[in-house]
Coordinates of C-alpha atoms in Angstrom, one line a residue:
X742 CA 0.0 0.0 0.0
X743 CA 2.9 2.3 0.7
X744 CA 4.2 1.7 -2.8
X745 CA 0.8 2.3 -4.3
X746 CA 0.4 5.6 -2.5
X747 CA 3.8 6.8 -3.7
X748 CA 2.9 5.8 -7.3
X749 CA -0.3 7.8 -7.1
X750 CA 1.5 10.9 -6.0
X751 CA 3.8 10.8 -9.1
X752 CA 1.9 9.3 -12.1
X753 CA 3.7 9.1 -15.4
X754 CA 2.7 9.9 -19.0
X755 CA 3.6 8.2 -22.2
X756 CA 2.4 9.0 -25.7
X757 CA 1.8 6.4 -28.5
X758 CA 1.0 8.1 -31.8
X759 CA -1.9 10.5 -31.1
X760 CA -2.8 8.8 -27.8
X761 CA -1.5 9.8 -24.4
X762 CA -1.7 7.5 -21.4
X763 CA -1.3 8.4 -17.7
X764 CA -0.2 5.4 -15.6
X765 CA 1.3 4.4 -12.3
X766 CA 3.8 1.7 -11.6
X767 CA 3.6 -0.8 -8.7
X768 CA 4.0 -4.5 -8.1
X769 CA 0.6 -6.1 -8.9
X770 CA -0.5 -9.3 -7.4
X771 CA -0.8 -11.9 -10.2
X772 CA -4.2 -13.2 -9.1
X773 CA -5.7 -9.7 -9.4
X774 CA -4.9 -9.8 -13.2
X775 CA -7.0 -11.6 -15.7
X776 CA -6.0 -12.6 -19.3
X777 CA -7.6 -10.1 -21.6
X778 CA -10.8 -11.4 -23.2
X779 CA -10.3 -8.8 -26.0
X780 CA -6.7 -9.4 -27.1
X781 CA -4.8 -8.5 -30.2
X782 CA -4.2 -12.2 -30.9
X783 CA -7.9 -12.6 -31.3
X784 CA -8.2 -9.8 -34.0
X785 CA -8.7 -12.3 -36.9
X786 CA -11.3 -14.3 -34.8
X787 CA -13.1 -11.2 -33.8
X788 CA -13.3 -10.0 -37.4
X789 CA -14.6 -13.4 -38.5
X790 CA -17.1 -13.6 -35.6
X791 CA -15.7 -16.9 -34.3
X792 CA -14.2 -15.8 -31.0
X793 CA -17.4 -16.3 -29.1
X794 CA -17.0 -13.1 -27.0
X795 CA -17.9 -9.5 -27.5
X796 CA -15.5 -6.5 -27.7
X797 CA -14.7 -4.3 -24.8
X798 CA -17.1 -1.4 -24.3
X799 CA -16.2 2.0 -23.0
X800 CA -17.4 4.5 -20.4
X801 CA -17.3 8.2 -21.5
X802 CA -14.0 9.8 -20.6
X803 CA -12.9 7.0 -18.2
X804 CA -10.1 4.5 -18.5
X805 CA -12.5 1.6 -17.7
X806 CA -13.3 -1.4 -19.9
X807 CA -16.9 -2.7 -19.5
X808 CA -17.3 -6.3 -20.6
X809 CA -20.6 -8.3 -20.4
X810 CA -21.5 -12.0 -21.1
X811 CA -24.6 -14.0 -20.2
X812 CA -22.9 -16.3 -17.7
X813 CA -19.7 -17.0 -15.9
X814 CA -19.5 -20.5 -17.4
X815 CA -19.9 -19.1 -20.9
X816 CA -17.0 -16.7 -20.2
X817 CA -14.8 -19.6 -18.8
X818 CA -15.6 -21.8 -21.8
X819 CA -14.8 -19.0 -24.3
X820 CA -11.4 -18.2 -22.6
X821 CA -10.3 -21.8 -22.0
X822 CA -9.1 -22.7 -25.5
X823 CA -7.2 -19.4 -25.8
X824 CA -5.5 -19.8 -22.5
X825 CA -4.6 -23.4 -23.3
X826 CA -3.2 -22.4 -26.7
X827 CA -1.0 -19.8 -25.1
X828 CA 0.3 -22.1 -22.4
X829 CA 1.1 -24.9 -24.9
X830 CA 2.6 -22.9 -27.7
X831 CA 4.2 -19.8 -26.3
X832 CA 7.9 -20.6 -25.7
X833 CA 8.2 -17.9 -23.0
X834 CA 5.8 -19.5 -20.6
X835 CA 8.4 -22.0 -19.1
X836 CA 11.0 -19.3 -18.7
X837 CA 8.6 -17.0 -16.9
X838 CA 7.8 -19.8 -14.5
X839 CA 11.5 -20.4 -13.9
X840 CA 12.5 -16.7 -13.4
X841 CA 9.2 -14.8 -12.8
X842 CA 8.1 -11.8 -14.9
X843 CA 11.1 -9.8 -15.8
X844 CA 9.5 -7.3 -18.3
X845 CA 6.5 -5.5 -16.8
X846 CA 3.3 -5.2 -18.8
X847 CA 0.5 -2.6 -19.2
X848 CA -2.7 -3.2 -17.3
X849 CA -6.2 -1.6 -17.5
X850 CA -9.2 -1.6 -15.2
X851 CA -11.9 -4.1 -16.3
X852 CA -15.5 -4.3 -15.2
X853 CA -16.6 -7.8 -16.1
X854 CA -20.3 -8.5 -15.7
X855 CA -22.2 -11.7 -16.0
X856 CA -25.9 -12.1 -15.5
X857 CA -25.6 -14.9 -12.9
X858 CA -22.7 -13.4 -10.8
X859 CA -22.9 -9.6 -11.4
X860 CA -20.0 -7.1 -11.9
X861 CA -16.5 -7.6 -10.6
X862 CA -13.6 -5.1 -11.1
X863 CA -10.2 -6.6 -12.0
X864 CA -7.0 -5.6 -13.8
X865 CA -6.8 -7.0 -17.3
X866 CA -3.6 -7.8 -19.2
X867 CA -3.6 -5.0 -21.8
X868 CA -0.1 -6.0 -22.9
X869 CA 0.8 -9.1 -21.0
X870 CA -1.6 -11.9 -22.0
X871 CA 1.2 -14.5 -22.2
X872 CA 2.9 -13.3 -19.0
X873 CA -0.4 -13.5 -17.1
X874 CA -1.2 -17.0 -18.4
X875 CA 2.3 -18.1 -17.4
X876 CA 2.2 -16.9 -13.8
X877 CA -1.3 -18.3 -13.3
X878 CA -0.1 -21.7 -14.4
X879 CA 2.9 -21.3 -12.1
X880 CA 0.6 -20.3 -9.2
X881 CA -1.7 -23.2 -10.0
X882 CA -4.8 -21.0 -10.4
X883 CA -7.4 -20.8 -13.2
X884 CA -9.2 -18.0 -15.1
X885 CA -12.2 -18.7 -12.9
X886 CA -10.0 -18.3 -9.7
X887 CA -8.6 -15.0 -10.9
X888 CA -12.0 -13.5 -11.8
X889 CA -14.3 -14.8 -9.1
X890 CA -12.8 -17.1 -6.5
X891 CA -9.7 -15.1 -5.4
X892 CA -11.7 -11.9 -4.9
X893 CA -10.1 -9.1 -2.7
X894 CA -10.8 -9.8 1.0
X895 CA -11.9 -13.4 0.5
X896 CA -10.6 -16.1 2.8
X897 CA -9.0 -18.0 -0.1
X898 CA -7.1 -14.9 -1.4
X899 CA -5.9 -14.1 2.2
X900 CA -4.7 -17.7 2.7
X901 CA -2.8 -17.7 -0.6
X902 CA -1.2 -14.4 0.2
X903 CA -0.2 -15.6 3.7
X904 CA 1.4 -18.8 2.3
X905 CA 3.3 -16.9 -0.4
X906 CA 4.7 -14.5 2.2
X907 CA 5.8 -17.4 4.4
X908 CA 7.5 -19.2 1.5
X909 CA 9.2 -16.1 0.3
X910 CA 10.8 -15.6 3.8
X911 CA 11.7 -19.3 4.3
X912 CA 15.0 -21.0 3.4
X913 CA 13.3 -24.4 3.0
X914 CA 10.7 -24.6 0.2
X915 CA 9.8 -27.1 -2.4
X916 CA 10.3 -26.4 -6.1
X917 CA 6.5 -25.9 -6.5
X918 CA 6.4 -23.4 -3.7
X919 CA 9.4 -21.5 -5.1
X920 CA 7.7 -21.4 -8.5
X921 CA 4.5 -20.0 -6.9
X922 CA 6.5 -17.2 -5.2
X923 CA 8.2 -16.3 -8.4
X924 CA 4.8 -16.2 -10.2
X925 CA 3.0 -14.2 -7.5
X926 CA 3.9 -10.7 -8.7
X927 CA 4.0 -8.6 -11.9
X928 CA 6.8 -6.2 -10.8
X929 CA 6.5 -2.5 -11.9
X930 CA 3.2 -3.1 -13.7
X931 CA 2.0 -0.1 -15.6
X932 CA -1.6 0.5 -14.7
X933 CA -3.5 3.0 -16.8
X934 CA -5.4 5.6 -14.7
X935 CA -6.1 8.3 -17.4
X936 CA -5.8 8.9 -21.1
X937 CA -6.1 11.7 -23.7
X938 CA -7.4 10.7 -27.1
X939 CA -10.0 11.5 -29.7
X940 CA -11.1 7.8 -29.5
X941 CA -13.0 6.0 -26.8
X942 CA -10.8 4.2 -24.3
X943 CA -11.5 0.7 -25.8
X944 CA -10.2 1.8 -29.2
X945 CA -7.3 3.8 -27.7
X946 CA -6.3 0.8 -25.7
X947 CA -6.5 -1.4 -28.8
X948 CA -4.2 1.1 -30.7
X949 CA -1.8 1.1 -27.7
X950 CA -1.5 -2.7 -27.9
X951 CA -1.0 -2.5 -31.7
X952 CA 1.8 0.0 -31.2
X953 CA 3.6 -2.2 -28.7
X954 CA 3.4 -5.3 -30.8
X955 CA 4.0 -3.9 -34.3
X956 CA 6.8 -1.4 -33.8
X957 CA 9.0 -3.4 -34.3
X958 CA 6.7 -6.1 -35.7
X959 CA 6.1 -9.2 -33.7
X960 CA 5.5 -12.7 -35.2
X961 CA 1.7 -12.6 -35.1
X962 CA -0.3 -14.5 -37.7
X963 CA -0.9 -12.7 -41.0
X964 CA -4.6 -12.4 -40.4
X965 CA -4.0 -10.8 -36.9
X966 CA -1.5 -8.3 -38.3
X967 CA -3.6 -7.3 -41.2
X968 CA -6.7 -6.9 -39.1
X969 CA -4.9 -4.8 -36.6
X970 CA -3.6 -2.5 -39.4
X971 CA -7.0 -2.4 -41.1
X972 CA -8.8 -1.4 -37.9
X973 CA -6.3 1.4 -37.3
X974 CA -6.8 2.6 -40.9
X975 CA -10.6 2.5 -40.5
X976 CA -10.4 4.5 -37.3
X977 CA -8.2 7.1 -38.9
X978 CA -10.6 7.4 -41.9
X979 CA -13.5 7.7 -39.5
X980 CA -11.9 10.5 -37.5
X981 CA -11.0 12.4 -40.6
X982 CA -14.5 12.0 -42.0
X983 CA -13.1 10.2 -45.1
X984 CA -15.0 6.9 -44.9
X985 CA -17.2 6.3 -47.9
X986 CA -20.8 6.1 -46.8
X987 CA -23.4 4.5 -49.2
X988 CA -26.9 6.0 -49.4
X989 CA -29.1 4.8 -46.5
X990 CA -26.2 4.1 -44.2
X991 CA -24.4 6.1 -41.4
X992 CA -20.7 6.6 -41.0
X993 CA -20.8 4.7 -37.7
X994 CA -22.4 1.7 -39.4
X995 CA -19.7 1.7 -42.1
X996 CA -16.9 1.8 -39.5
X997 CA -18.4 -1.0 -37.4
X998 CA -18.8 -3.2 -40.5
X999 CA -15.3 -2.6 -41.7
X1000 CA -13.6 -3.2 -38.3
X1001 CA -15.6 -6.3 -37.7
X1002 CA -17.6 -4.9 -34.7
X1003 CA -20.9 -5.4 -36.5
X1004 CA -21.5 -8.7 -38.4
X1005 CA -25.3 -8.4 -38.2
X1006 CA -26.0 -6.0 -41.0
X1007 CA -27.9 -5.9 -44.3
X1008 CA -24.9 -5.8 -46.7
X1009 CA -24.2 -8.8 -48.9
X1010 CA -20.7 -10.3 -48.7
X1011 CA -19.8 -9.0 -52.1
X1012 CA -21.1 -5.6 -51.1
X1013 CA -18.8 -5.6 -48.1
X1014 CA -16.0 -6.4 -50.4
X1015 CA -16.8 -3.3 -52.5
X1016 CA -17.0 -1.2 -49.4
X1017 CA -13.6 -2.5 -48.2
X1018 CA -12.0 -1.9 -51.6
X1019 CA -13.4 1.6 -51.8
X1020 CA -12.3 2.6 -48.2
X1021 CA -8.9 0.8 -47.8
X1022 CA -7.7 0.8 -51.4
X1023 CA -8.1 4.4 -52.5
X1024 CA -6.1 6.2 -55.3
X1025 CA -2.5 6.9 -54.2
X1026 CA -2.9 10.7 -54.6
X1027 CA -6.1 11.0 -52.5
X1028 CA -6.5 12.2 -48.9
X1029 CA -8.0 8.8 -48.1
X1030 CA -4.7 7.1 -49.2
X1031 CA -2.7 9.4 -47.0
X1032 CA -5.0 8.6 -44.0
X1033 CA -4.5 4.9 -44.5
X1034 CA -0.8 5.3 -44.9
X1035 CA -0.5 7.4 -41.8
X1036 CA -2.4 4.9 -39.7
X1037 CA -0.1 2.0 -40.8
X1038 CA 3.0 4.0 -40.4
X1039 CA 1.9 5.1 -36.9
X1040 CA 1.8 1.4 -35.9
X1041 CA 4.9 0.1 -37.7
X1042 CA 7.1 3.1 -38.1
X1043 CA 7.3 2.3 -41.9
X1044 CA 5.4 3.9 -44.8
X1045 CA 3.4 1.1 -46.5
X1046 CA 3.8 0.2 -50.1
X1047 CA 1.0 0.7 -52.6
X1048 CA 0.0 -3.0 -52.6
X1049 CA -0.3 -3.1 -48.8
X1050 CA -3.6 -1.2 -49.0
X1051 CA -5.0 -3.8 -51.3
X1052 CA -3.9 -6.5 -48.8
X1053 CA -5.8 -4.8 -46.0
X1054 CA -8.9 -4.4 -48.2
X1055 CA -8.8 -8.1 -49.3
X1056 CA -8.4 -9.3 -45.7
X1057 CA -11.5 -7.3 -44.6
X1058 CA -13.5 -8.5 -47.6
X1059 CA -12.6 -12.2 -46.8
X1060 CA -13.5 -12.1 -43.1
X1061 CA -16.3 -14.6 -43.8
X1062 CA -13.8 -17.3 -44.6
X1063 CA -12.0 -19.4 -42.0
X1064 CA -8.4 -18.5 -41.2
X1065 CA -6.8 -21.5 -42.8
X1066 CA -4.3 -22.3 -45.6
X1067 CA -6.9 -21.5 -48.3
X1068 CA -7.3 -18.0 -47.0
X1069 CA -3.7 -17.1 -48.0
X1070 CA -4.4 -18.1 -51.6
X1071 CA -7.7 -16.2 -51.6
X1072 CA -6.2 -13.1 -50.2
X1073 CA -3.3 -13.1 -52.6
X1074 CA -5.6 -13.5 -55.6
X1075 CA -8.1 -10.8 -54.5
X1076 CA -5.5 -8.2 -53.7
X1077 CA -3.9 -8.8 -57.0
X1078 CA -7.3 -8.3 -58.7
X1079 CA -7.7 -5.0 -56.9
X1080 CA -4.4 -3.6 -58.0
X1081 CA -6.2 -2.6 -61.3
X1082 CA -6.3 1.2 -61.0
X1083 CA -10.0 1.8 -61.8
X1084 CA -11.0 -0.3 -58.8
X1085 CA -9.2 1.9 -56.3
X1086 CA -11.7 3.9 -54.3
X1087 CA -14.7 2.2 -56.1
X1088 CA -18.0 3.4 -54.6
X1089 CA -20.8 1.1 -53.4
X1090 CA -24.2 2.0 -54.8
X1091 CA -26.0 -1.3 -53.9
X1092 CA -27.7 -1.3 -57.3
X1093 CA -28.8 -4.7 -58.7
X1094 CA -26.3 -6.4 -60.9
X1095 CA -28.5 -6.3 -64.0
X1096 CA -28.9 -2.5 -63.5
X1097 CA -25.2 -2.1 -63.1
X1098 CA -24.7 -4.2 -66.2
X1099 CA -26.8 -1.8 -68.3
X1100 CA -24.9 1.2 -67.1
X1101 CA -21.6 -0.5 -67.6
X1102 CA -22.3 -1.4 -71.2
X1103 CA -23.2 2.2 -71.9
X1104 CA -20.0 3.3 -70.2
X1105 CA -17.9 1.0 -72.4
X1106 CA -19.6 2.2 -75.6
X1107 CA -19.4 5.9 -74.7
X1108 CA -16.2 6.1 -72.7
X1109 CA -13.9 3.9 -74.8
X1110 CA -10.8 3.2 -72.8
X1111 CA -11.9 4.9 -69.6
X1112 CA -13.5 2.7 -67.0
X1113 CA -16.7 4.1 -65.5
X1114 CA -18.2 3.9 -62.1
X1115 CA -20.7 1.2 -62.8
X1116 CA -18.1 -0.9 -64.6
X1117 CA -15.8 -0.7 -61.6
X1118 CA -18.5 -1.7 -59.1
X1119 CA -19.6 -4.6 -61.3
X1120 CA -16.1 -5.8 -61.7
X1121 CA -15.4 -5.5 -58.0
X1122 CA -18.5 -7.4 -57.1
X1123 CA -17.6 -10.2 -59.6
X1124 CA -14.0 -10.4 -58.3
X1125 CA -15.2 -11.4 -54.9
X1126 CA -17.1 -14.4 -56.4
X1127 CA -14.3 -15.2 -58.8
X1128 CA -12.0 -15.7 -55.8
X1129 CA -14.3 -16.9 -53.1
X1130 CA -16.9 -18.8 -55.0
X1131 CA -17.4 -22.6 -55.1
X1132 CA -14.5 -22.7 -57.6
X1133 CA -11.6 -20.2 -57.3
X1134 CA -11.5 -18.9 -60.9
X1135 CA -8.9 -16.2 -60.3
X1136 CA -5.5 -17.3 -59.0
X1137 CA -2.3 -15.4 -58.4
X1138 CA 0.4 -16.0 -61.1
X1139 CA 3.3 -18.2 -60.4
X1140 CA 5.9 -16.2 -62.2
X1141 CA 7.8 -18.2 -64.8
X1142 CA 5.3 -21.1 -64.7
X1143 CA 2.8 -21.8 -67.4
X1144 CA 0.5 -19.2 -68.8
X1145 CA -1.3 -18.1 -65.6
X1146 CA -2.4 -14.5 -66.3
X1147 CA -2.5 -12.1 -63.4
X1148 CA -6.1 -11.6 -62.0
X1149 CA -6.2 -7.9 -62.7
X1150 CA -5.4 -8.5 -66.4
X1151 CA -8.2 -11.0 -66.7
X1152 CA -10.7 -8.5 -65.1
X1153 CA -9.4 -5.7 -67.3
X1154 CA -10.0 -7.7 -70.5
X1155 CA -13.4 -8.9 -69.5
X1156 CA -14.4 -5.3 -68.7
X1157 CA -13.6 -4.2 -72.2
X1158 CA -16.6 -5.9 -74.0
X1159 CA -20.3 -6.2 -73.5
X1160 CA -19.9 -10.0 -73.6
X1161 CA -17.3 -9.9 -70.8
X1162 CA -19.4 -7.6 -68.7
X1163 CA -22.4 -10.0 -69.2
X1164 CA -20.3 -12.9 -68.1
X1165 CA -19.2 -11.0 -65.0
X1166 CA -22.8 -10.2 -64.2
X1167 CA -23.8 -13.8 -64.5
X1168 CA -21.0 -14.8 -62.1
X1169 CA -22.4 -12.3 -59.5
X1170 CA -25.9 -13.8 -59.9
X1171 CA -24.6 -17.3 -59.6
X1172 CA -22.4 -16.5 -56.6
X1173 CA -25.2 -14.8 -54.7
X1174 CA -27.4 -17.8 -55.3
X1175 CA -24.6 -20.2 -54.2
X1176 CA -24.5 -21.8 -57.6
X1177 CA -21.4 -23.0 -59.5
X1178 CA -20.4 -20.2 -62.0
X1179 CA -21.9 -20.8 -65.4
X1180 CA -20.5 -19.9 -68.7
X1181 CA -23.1 -17.6 -70.3
X1182 CA -24.3 -19.1 -73.5
X1183 CA -23.8 -17.1 -76.7
X1184 CA -26.3 -14.3 -77.3
X1185 CA -27.9 -14.9 -73.9
X1186 CA -28.6 -12.3 -71.3
X1187 CA -27.6 -12.9 -67.6
X1188 CA -30.4 -14.3 -65.4
X1189 CA -30.7 -15.5 -61.9
X1190 CA -31.3 -19.2 -62.7
X1191 CA -29.6 -22.2 -64.1
X1192 CA -29.2 -22.3 -67.9
X1193 CA -30.2 -25.7 -69.4
X1194 CA -27.0 -27.5 -70.4
X1195 CA -24.7 -24.5 -69.5
X1196 CA -21.0 -25.3 -68.9
X1197 CA -19.5 -24.6 -65.6
X1198 CA -16.7 -22.1 -65.8
X1199 CA -13.1 -23.2 -65.1
X1200 CA -10.0 -21.0 -64.6
X1201 CA -8.7 -22.0 -68.1
X1202 CA -12.0 -21.2 -69.8
X1203 CA -12.2 -17.9 -68.0
X1204 CA -8.8 -16.9 -69.4
X1205 CA -10.0 -17.9 -72.9
X1206 CA -13.1 -15.7 -72.5
X1207 CA -10.9 -12.8 -71.3
X1208 CA -8.8 -13.1 -74.5
X1209 CA -11.9 -13.1 -76.6
X1210 CA -13.1 -10.0 -74.8
X1211 CA -10.1 -8.1 -76.3
X1212 CA -12.2 -7.8 -79.4
X1213 CA -14.3 -5.1 -77.7
X1214 CA -18.0 -4.4 -78.1
X1215 CA -19.6 -6.9 -80.5
X1216 CA -22.3 -4.5 -81.9
X1217 CA -24.6 -7.3 -82.8
X1218 CA -27.0 -6.6 -85.6
X1219 CA -30.6 -5.9 -84.6
X1220 CA -31.7 -9.1 -86.3
X1221 CA -29.2 -11.1 -84.2
X1222 CA -30.4 -9.5 -81.0
X1223 CA -34.0 -10.2 -82.0
X1224 CA -33.2 -13.9 -82.7
X1225 CA -31.4 -14.2 -79.4
X1226 CA -34.4 -12.6 -77.5
X1227 CA -36.8 -15.0 -79.3
X1228 CA -34.6 -18.0 -78.4
X1229 CA -34.5 -16.9 -74.8
X1230 CA -38.2 -16.5 -74.7
X1231 CA -38.7 -20.0 -76.1
X1232 CA -36.3 -21.5 -73.5
X1233 CA -38.1 -19.8 -70.6
X1234 CA -41.5 -20.9 -72.1
X1235 CA -40.3 -24.5 -72.1
X1236 CA -39.2 -24.2 -68.5
X1237 CA -42.7 -22.8 -67.5
X1238 CA -44.4 -25.7 -69.3
X1239 CA -42.1 -28.2 -67.5
X1240 CA -42.9 -26.5 -64.2
X1241 CA -46.7 -26.7 -64.9
X1242 CA -46.3 -30.4 -65.7
X1243 CA -44.5 -30.9 -62.4
X1244 CA -47.5 -29.4 -60.6
X1245 CA -49.8 -31.9 -62.4
X1246 CA -47.5 -34.8 -61.3
X1247 CA -48.0 -34.3 -57.6
X1248 CA -50.5 -36.9 -56.3
X1249 CA -52.1 -37.9 -53.0
X1250 CA -51.7 -41.3 -51.4
X1251 CA -54.4 -42.7 -53.7
X1252 CA -52.5 -41.5 -56.8
X1253 CA -55.0 -38.8 -57.6
X1254 CA -53.4 -35.5 -58.8
X1255 CA -53.8 -32.9 -56.0
X1256 CA -54.4 -30.2 -58.6
X1257 CA -57.5 -32.1 -59.7
X1258 CA -58.9 -32.1 -56.1
X1259 CA -57.6 -28.9 -54.7
X1260 CA -57.2 -26.8 -57.9
X1261 CA -55.2 -23.6 -58.1
X1262 CA -56.2 -20.0 -58.2
X1263 CA -53.9 -17.0 -58.8
X1264 CA -55.1 -13.8 -60.5
X1265 CA -51.5 -12.7 -61.1
X1266 CA -50.7 -15.9 -63.0
X1267 CA -53.9 -15.7 -65.0
X1268 CA -53.2 -12.1 -66.0
X1269 CA -49.6 -12.8 -66.9
X1270 CA -50.6 -15.8 -69.1
X1271 CA -53.3 -13.7 -70.8
X1272 CA -50.7 -10.9 -71.4
X1273 CA -48.3 -13.4 -73.0
X1274 CA -51.0 -14.9 -75.2
X1275 CA -52.0 -11.4 -76.4
X1276 CA -48.4 -10.6 -77.2
X1277 CA -47.8 -13.8 -79.1
X1278 CA -51.1 -13.1 -81.0
X1279 CA -49.8 -9.7 -82.0
X1280 CA -46.5 -11.2 -83.1
X1281 CA -48.3 -13.8 -85.3
X1282 CA -50.4 -11.1 -86.9
X1283 CA -47.2 -9.1 -87.6
X1284 CA -45.6 -12.3 -89.1
X1285 CA -48.6 -12.8 -91.5
X1286 CA -48.4 -9.1 -92.6
X1287 CA -44.7 -9.5 -93.2
X1288 CA -45.3 -12.6 -95.2
X1289 CA -47.9 -10.9 -97.5
X1290 CA -45.5 -7.9 -98.0
X1291 CA -42.5 -10.1 -98.9
X1292 CA -43.6 -10.9 -102.5
X1293 CA -44.2 -7.3 -103.3
X1294 CA -40.8 -6.4 -101.8
X1295 CA -39.1 -9.1 -103.8
X1296 CA -40.9 -8.1 -107.0
X1297 CA -39.9 -4.5 -106.6
X1298 CA -36.3 -5.4 -105.9
X1299 CA -36.3 -7.6 -109.0
X1300 CA -37.6 -4.8 -111.2
X1301 CA -34.8 -2.4 -110.2

C-alpha cells in the first residue's frame, strides 16, 4: 500500500501516436490480473465472428473497460481454449515460471459483468496476456479463480497471500512453492489511470497494444497483423470524415462493418468487399490514401507500399472465410485483382447487378478506354465471387510457370466488352445464389437461374473468355439481338411448361393428382398468361403481314 500511495503521488505519462496515457507503476499481485478477453491475438477471430466473445465497451472519458456476457460459465468456456493455446505454444511461458516476470506489462481496469454473478472489477492484461497465463499456471490457479474465486478480501485470497509471504521468507521450500512465489507478482506493472485521445478508451487501448506489438513487428499471424492495421486505418478514416458512406447508411455503421464490430448487417458479402475496396484501397494521390498510410506508419514506423492497402482491403473482404491455408491463396488473388487502378476507391451504390450491367455497357460504348463507375463496381462485385466462390477462378500468377495470367489482367480484359461484362454479371448472380459459376451461352442475357446445359466455368475457360473480350463491343445486328431474344423467350416458355407439368404430377396417397382435387387460383398468374397470349397473338399477326408484304418487296427489288 505504501508503494501504491507513492505511485499515485507521481503518475507518469507516455504517448503512443496520437494517444497519451497516464499510468502508475507498482508491483501487482498476479491473481488480481486476468488474461484479456479482448486481445490483439484474437483480431482475426473477432473480425470473423468466431471468437465467441464481445468486444470491450467504454465509459465516457474514463479508462475503464466494461465487458458483459450471459454467464460465468460461458466466459470460462470461451477463454479456456485461448489460455490453453498460449500455455502450450508460447515458448516464453516456461522461462517466466522459472524466473518470474522480468518485463512488466501494461494493465487496464476491467469491469466484467455476467448475468448470474454480477459485476467484478479486475486488472486485465492489456499488454501481458502470455505473461499472465504463465504466472497463473505457475501459481496453479485458473481463469475462474482470478476473476471470481480469489476476490479481494476473500478467505482463499488471504490464505494464498499468507502462504506466499511465508514461503518467500523461508530458506526451505519445495520447487513448486518456489515457483508460486516467483509467479505471484508482476513487478512494476504499468496500470493506466487516465488517457487523452479522440477515441474511446477501448479503441485507444487497442491502438496502444498494436503500437507495442508492431513497432518493431512481432510474429503474429498474417490475419491478426492485417486486421490490426485495417482497424487502425478505418479508425483514422472515420476520425477524418473520409470513410465512404453509401446511401441509406451512417458513417458509424460503415466503421463497425469494416472493423468487424458489426456482423449483423444488411450488406451482402460481395457488397462488403466493394465497401472495403473503396475505403482501404483508395487512389494513391487522394486524402484517403494518406490517411490509410498514416495509420499504418503510426503502428509500424514504416510507410506502407501501394500493394499493402490492397492486402488490407482483401483481408477485410474475406473475413467470412476461416483463417486456414486456403485464406492465404484467396487473399493473394483478391489483392492482385484489386491492383487494377480503376477499382481503387470504387463506390458502393448497392444497385442490382442487372442495372449495373446496363450502365456498364453504356460506359464501355461511350467512354472507350476509360472505366466508368458502374463498370468498376460490377467488376469488384464479380471479383469477390471469382476468388471466393465454389470454384476459385482467379488465382495469383506463379511467375515463370505456365500461362497463368494475373487476376487484374483478366478482369481488365473482361471489362472491355459487352460479352465480358455480361459474363461477370452472371458470375455475380450465380455467386449470390450459391450456384457454381456458369459460362453464359452465346447471345444470352444474364439471369438469376440455371441455364439448361450450360457449362461450368473453369479457370482455363475464364482466361479464354478474357482473351476473346479483347475484341471489344460486339455490336450485334438488330436481327441477331431479335433472334437471341426469341430464343431466350422459347427457352423460358419451355421451363414454364415443364414447371406446370411438375404441378400436375403431384398426387395424394391414392394416386389422384392434387391439382384435380384442390385446384389452383392466382389472378396474377392468369393475368400474366393472358398478357403473354396477347403478345404472341400480335406477333403472329405481324408475321402474317410481313409474309404478305414479302412478295411485293421481292418483286420491286427484281424490277430495279
